[in-house]
C-alpha positions in Angstrom: -12.3 -15.5 22.9 -12.1 -14.5 19.8 -9.3 -12.3 17.9 -8.9 -8.7 16.7 -9.4 -8.6 13.4 -6.5 -6.7 11.3 -6.0 -5.3 8.2 -2.0 -5.4 6.6 -2.4 -2.9 3.5 0.9 -3.4 1.3 2.5 -7.2 1.0 5.0 -7.9 3.4 7.7 -10.7 4.5 5.0 -14.0 5.2 6.7 -14.1 8.5 5.4 -11.3 9.5 2.3 -12.3 8.1 2.1 -15.5 10.0 3.9 -14.4 13.3 0.7 -11.2 12.9 -1.8 -14.6 12.7 -1.0 -16.2 15.8 -2.6 -12.7 17.4 -4.7 -11.7 14.8 -7.9 -12.6 12.3 -5.2 -11.2 9.6 -6.7 -10.0 5.7 -2.8 -9.2 3.9 -3.0 -8.0 0.9 0.2 -9.7 0.1 -0.6 -9.4 -4.3 0.1 -5.6 -3.4 -2.3 -4.0 -5.2 -3.1 -0.6 -4.6 -6.2 0.3 -3.4 -7.5 3.2 -3.7 -9.0 5.3 -0.9 -12.7 3.4 -1.0 -11.3 0.3 -1.4 -9.3 0.7 1.6 -12.7 1.9 3.1 -14.2 -1.3 2.4 -11.2 -3.5 3.4 -11.2 -2.0 7.0 -14.7 -2.4 7.4 -15.4 -4.7 10.8 -11.4 -4.2 11.2 -10.0 -3.0 14.5 -6.4 -2.4 13.4 -4.3 -1.6 10.7 -0.7 -2.7 9.3 0.0 0.5 6.4 3.5 1.7 4.6 3.2 4.9 4.7 1.3 5.1 1.5 -2.3 4.8 3.5 -4.0 7.8 4.3 -5.5 7.9 7.5 -8.0 10.6 7.5 -11.1 11.8 8.8 -13.5 10.5 6.4 -11.5 7.1 6.5 -12.3 7.0 10.1 -15.3 8.1 9.8 -16.1 5.3 7.4 -14.8 2.8 9.7 -16.0 3.2 13.7 -13.9 -0.1 14.6 -10.7 0.7 13.7 -8.4 1.5 17.1 -4.5 0.9 16.0 -2.6 1.8 12.6 0.7 0.8 12.8 3.2 2.3 10.3 5.8 0.1 8.9 7.8 3.7 8.7 9.7 6.3 10.5 7.3 9.0 8.8 3.6 9.5 9.6 2.6 12.1 7.0 0.0 10.2 5.9 -1.8 10.3 9.6 -3.7 13.1 10.0 -2.5 13.3 13.2 -5.6 15.5 14.6 -8.7 13.3 12.6 -7.1 10.3 14.5 -6.6 11.6 18.0 -10.4 13.2 17.9 -11.6 9.9 16.7 -9.6 7.7 19.1 -7.2 6.1 16.9 -3.7 5.2 18.0 -0.8 5.9 15.5 2.3 4.2 16.2 5.7 4.7 13.9 9.3 2.9 13.3 11.6 4.8 14.6 15.5 4.0 15.1 15.6 0.9 13.2 16.4 2.6 10.4 18.7 5.3 11.6 22.0 3.8 10.2 20.4 2.5 7.0 19.1 5.2 5.7 22.3 7.6 6.5 24.3 5.3 5.1 22.2 5.8 1.8 21.6 9.6 2.4 25.6 9.4 2.5 25.6 7.4 -0.9 23.8 9.1 -2.5 25.5 12.4 -1.3 28.6 11.1 -2.5 26.9 9.5 -6.3 25.3 13.1 -6.7 28.6 15.1 -6.2 31.4 12.6 -8.5 28.2 12.6 -11.5 27.9 8.4 -10.8 24.4 8.3 -12.6 25.2 10.4 -15.5 28.9 8.8 -16.5 26.6 5.6 -16.1 24.3 6.5 -19.1 27.0 8.3 -21.3 29.1 4.6 -20.7 25.7 2.5 -20.9 24.9 4.6 -24.1 28.3 4.0 -26.1 29.7 7.4 -26.0 33.2 6.9 -24.4 35.6 7.0 -26.7 38.8 8.5 -25.0 39.9 10.4 -22.2 39.8 13.8 -21.0 40.6 16.0 -18.1 37.3 17.2 -17.3 35.3 14.2 -19.0 32.5 14.2 -15.8 34.7 16.5 -13.4 32.1 16.2 -10.5 32.8 18.1 -6.4 35.4 17.2 -3.6 33.6 15.7 -1.1 36.8 15.6 1.4 37.2 18.0 3.1 34.2 20.4 1.6 31.4 22.0 3.6 28.6 19.5 4.6 25.2 21.2 5.3 22.5 19.7 6.7 18.8 20.5 7.8 17.1 18.4 10.0 19.3 17.1 12.5 17.5 14.3 14.1 19.3 10.9 14.8 19.9 10.4 10.4 20.7 13.6 10.1 23.3 13.3 13.1 24.3 10.2 11.2 25.1 11.3 8.0 27.3 14.2 9.9 29.9 11.8 11.6 29.8 9.9 8.3 30.9 13.3 6.5 33.0 14.8 9.7 34.6 11.8 11.1 35.1 9.9 7.6 35.7 12.4 4.8 37.1 15.2 7.2 34.8 17.3 6.2 33.5 20.4 8.4 29.5 20.1 9.4 27.2 23.0 9.4 23.3 22.4 10.4 20.2 24.2 10.8 17.3 22.7 13.1 14.3 23.7 14.5 16.2 23.3 18.1 19.9 23.3 18.6 21.2 20.1 19.5 22.5 20.1 23.0 26.8 20.5 23.0 27.9 17.2 23.2 25.9 15.9 20.5 27.6 18.6 18.8 30.5 17.8 19.6 30.5 13.8 18.7 29.2 15.5 15.1 31.9 17.7 14.9 29.0 20.5 13.7 28.2 23.2 14.1 24.5 25.0 14.1 24.3 28.1 11.6 21.2 29.9 10.2 19.2 28.1 7.4 20.7 30.9 5.0 23.8 30.2 6.2 23.4 27.3 5.6 22.2 27.4 2.1 24.8 30.4 1.3 28.0 28.2 2.8 27.4 24.8 2.5 28.8 22.2 -1.0 26.6 19.7 -0.1 23.4 19.9 1.3 21.0 17.0 2.4 17.5 17.7 3.6 16.9 15.4 6.6 13.5 16.9 8.3 10.4 14.7 8.6 7.0 16.1 6.5 4.4 18.4 8.3 2.6 21.8 6.3 5.0 23.9 8.2 8.0 22.0 6.5 6.7 21.6 3.1 8.5 23.6 0.2 11.6 24.0 2.8 13.9 24.5 -0.1 12.5 26.3 -3.5 13.2 28.8 -5.6 14.3 31.5 -3.1 16.4 29.2 -0.9 18.1 27.4 -4.6 19.3 30.7 -5.1 21.0 31.5 -2.0 22.9 28.5 -2.5 26.8 27.7 -5.1 26.5 27.2 -8.6 28.8 24.1 -7.4 26.6 22.8 -4.5 24.6 19.7 -4.6 21.4 19.0 -2.9 20.3 16.0 -1.2 16.7 14.8 0.2 16.5 10.9 1.7 13.5 13.4 4.0 10.2 13.5 2.2 8.7 14.9 -0.7 7.2 18.2 -0.9 10.2 19.1 1.6 11.6 20.6 -2.1 9.6 22.4 -4.5 10.2 19.7 -7.6 9.3 21.7 -10.0 11.3 25.1 -9.0 14.5 22.4 -8.6 14.6 20.7 -11.8 14.2 24.7 -13.3 17.6 25.5 -11.2 19.8 21.9 -12.3 18.4 23.3 -16.1 19.8 26.3 -15.4 22.5 25.1 -13.3 22.1 27.6 -10.8 23.0 24.3 -8.9 25.1 21.7 -9.9 23.2 18.7 -9.1 20.8 17.0 -6.8 19.8 13.3 -5.6 16.6 12.4 -5.3 15.1 9.7 -2.9 11.6 11.4 -2.2 9.7 13.1 -5.0 6.3 15.3 -4.4 3.1 12.8 -5.3 5.4 10.0 -5.3 5.8 7.8 -7.3 4.9 9.9 -9.9 8.2 12.4 -10.1 7.7 15.6 -12.2 9.1 15.1 -15.4 11.2 18.1 -15.8 13.8 16.3 -13.8 13.4 13.0 -15.7 15.2 15.6 -18.3 17.9 17.2 -17.1 21.2 14.8 -16.3 22.5 16.0 -13.9 20.2 14.4 -11.1 20.3 11.3 -9.8 17.4 9.2 -9.2 15.9 6.9 -6.5 13.0 5.3 -6.0 12.6 5.7 -2.1 14.9 3.4 -0.9 17.0 5.0 1.9 15.8 1.4 4.0 16.3 -0.4 1.4 18.3 -3.5 3.6 16.5 -7.0 4.0 17.6 -6.9 8.4 16.1 -2.9 8.4 13.0 -3.6 6.3 12.6 -6.9 8.6 13.5 -4.7 11.5 10.4 -2.1 10.5 8.0 -4.9 9.5 8.4 -6.7 13.4 8.4 -2.9 14.9 4.6 -2.2 13.2 4.1 -6.1 14.3 5.3 -5.1 18.1 3.4 -2.1 18.1 -0.1 -3.6 17.0 0.2 -6.9 19.9 1.5 -4.8 23.0 -1.9 -2.6 22.3 -4.2 -5.4 21.4 -2.9 -7.3 24.0 -3.3 -4.8 26.9 0.8 -3.6 27.1 0.1 0.2 25.3 1.7 0.2 22.3 5.5 0.8 21.9 6.0 3.9 19.7 2.8 6.1 19.4 2.5 9.1 16.9 -0.2 9.9 18.3 -2.6 10.9 21.7 -3.1 7.2 23.3 -7.1 7.4 23.2 -8.0 7.1 27.1 -10.4 3.4 28.3 -13.1 3.5 26.5 -12.7 5.1 23.2 
């Protein structure tokens, strides 16, 4: 019996390609070329499955042009590259890679918070430019972390991980806003109190965004929300580009309406709004919150596991779209 055909859309670990090859006819992109939508459609012809990484848009137009496609496995916890409604209508299953990156991403989120609050990037640029000639009492004096108020918008597993690091490790008062309130046991574990979004923005010394991207969460933080924040506050986004209005944030940073920001994700990435590149009080990283070797391997393994299980008739492990009915 012939093996199902799959496309691996980006370069991944060679060991993952080797494992997939035991179950599928694999066409891979180990050269890591950036394909246009038309090129991706051409590569998907005759393929039943796709291993995606979050940068490949799976929408109605692509699905119309790829009638053999049955499943897309994202090597990411987010799946805003999937048009879920279109995939459901076409009977195409989508999966993601949750849980395996929770602790690593929470680590990075807290690291980005610390770098932002303590002006680490700004001071390093100062040192590298040869400007450090003497000590002064206010040289790169930043915001306190220990004992300050941490506000988290989006209290899923990663948000809870950041809350625990702040509360238990740094003695922070943790407040959060979420679509639904956590149960009392989880709140106690995180030492976190539920507040409105407006109260969080007005109160928090450090605001961290960990919400999934959707049309409803687009520009969760814009000019109006930034205006509510303390001028001494910091903002960290490890969620998705589009959660923050990057142009409005750049203006707020330039005008010192908030103290600083740390961003791992951007609208239209890998492009970055040029105004963010010209303000000194922002820490910028290229979407690397999950970037440890063990975690990235676990993400790749889970995406592969989903493909192998689904095409092996056992059902996908972590579906994010409706499971297609028989005959689709």
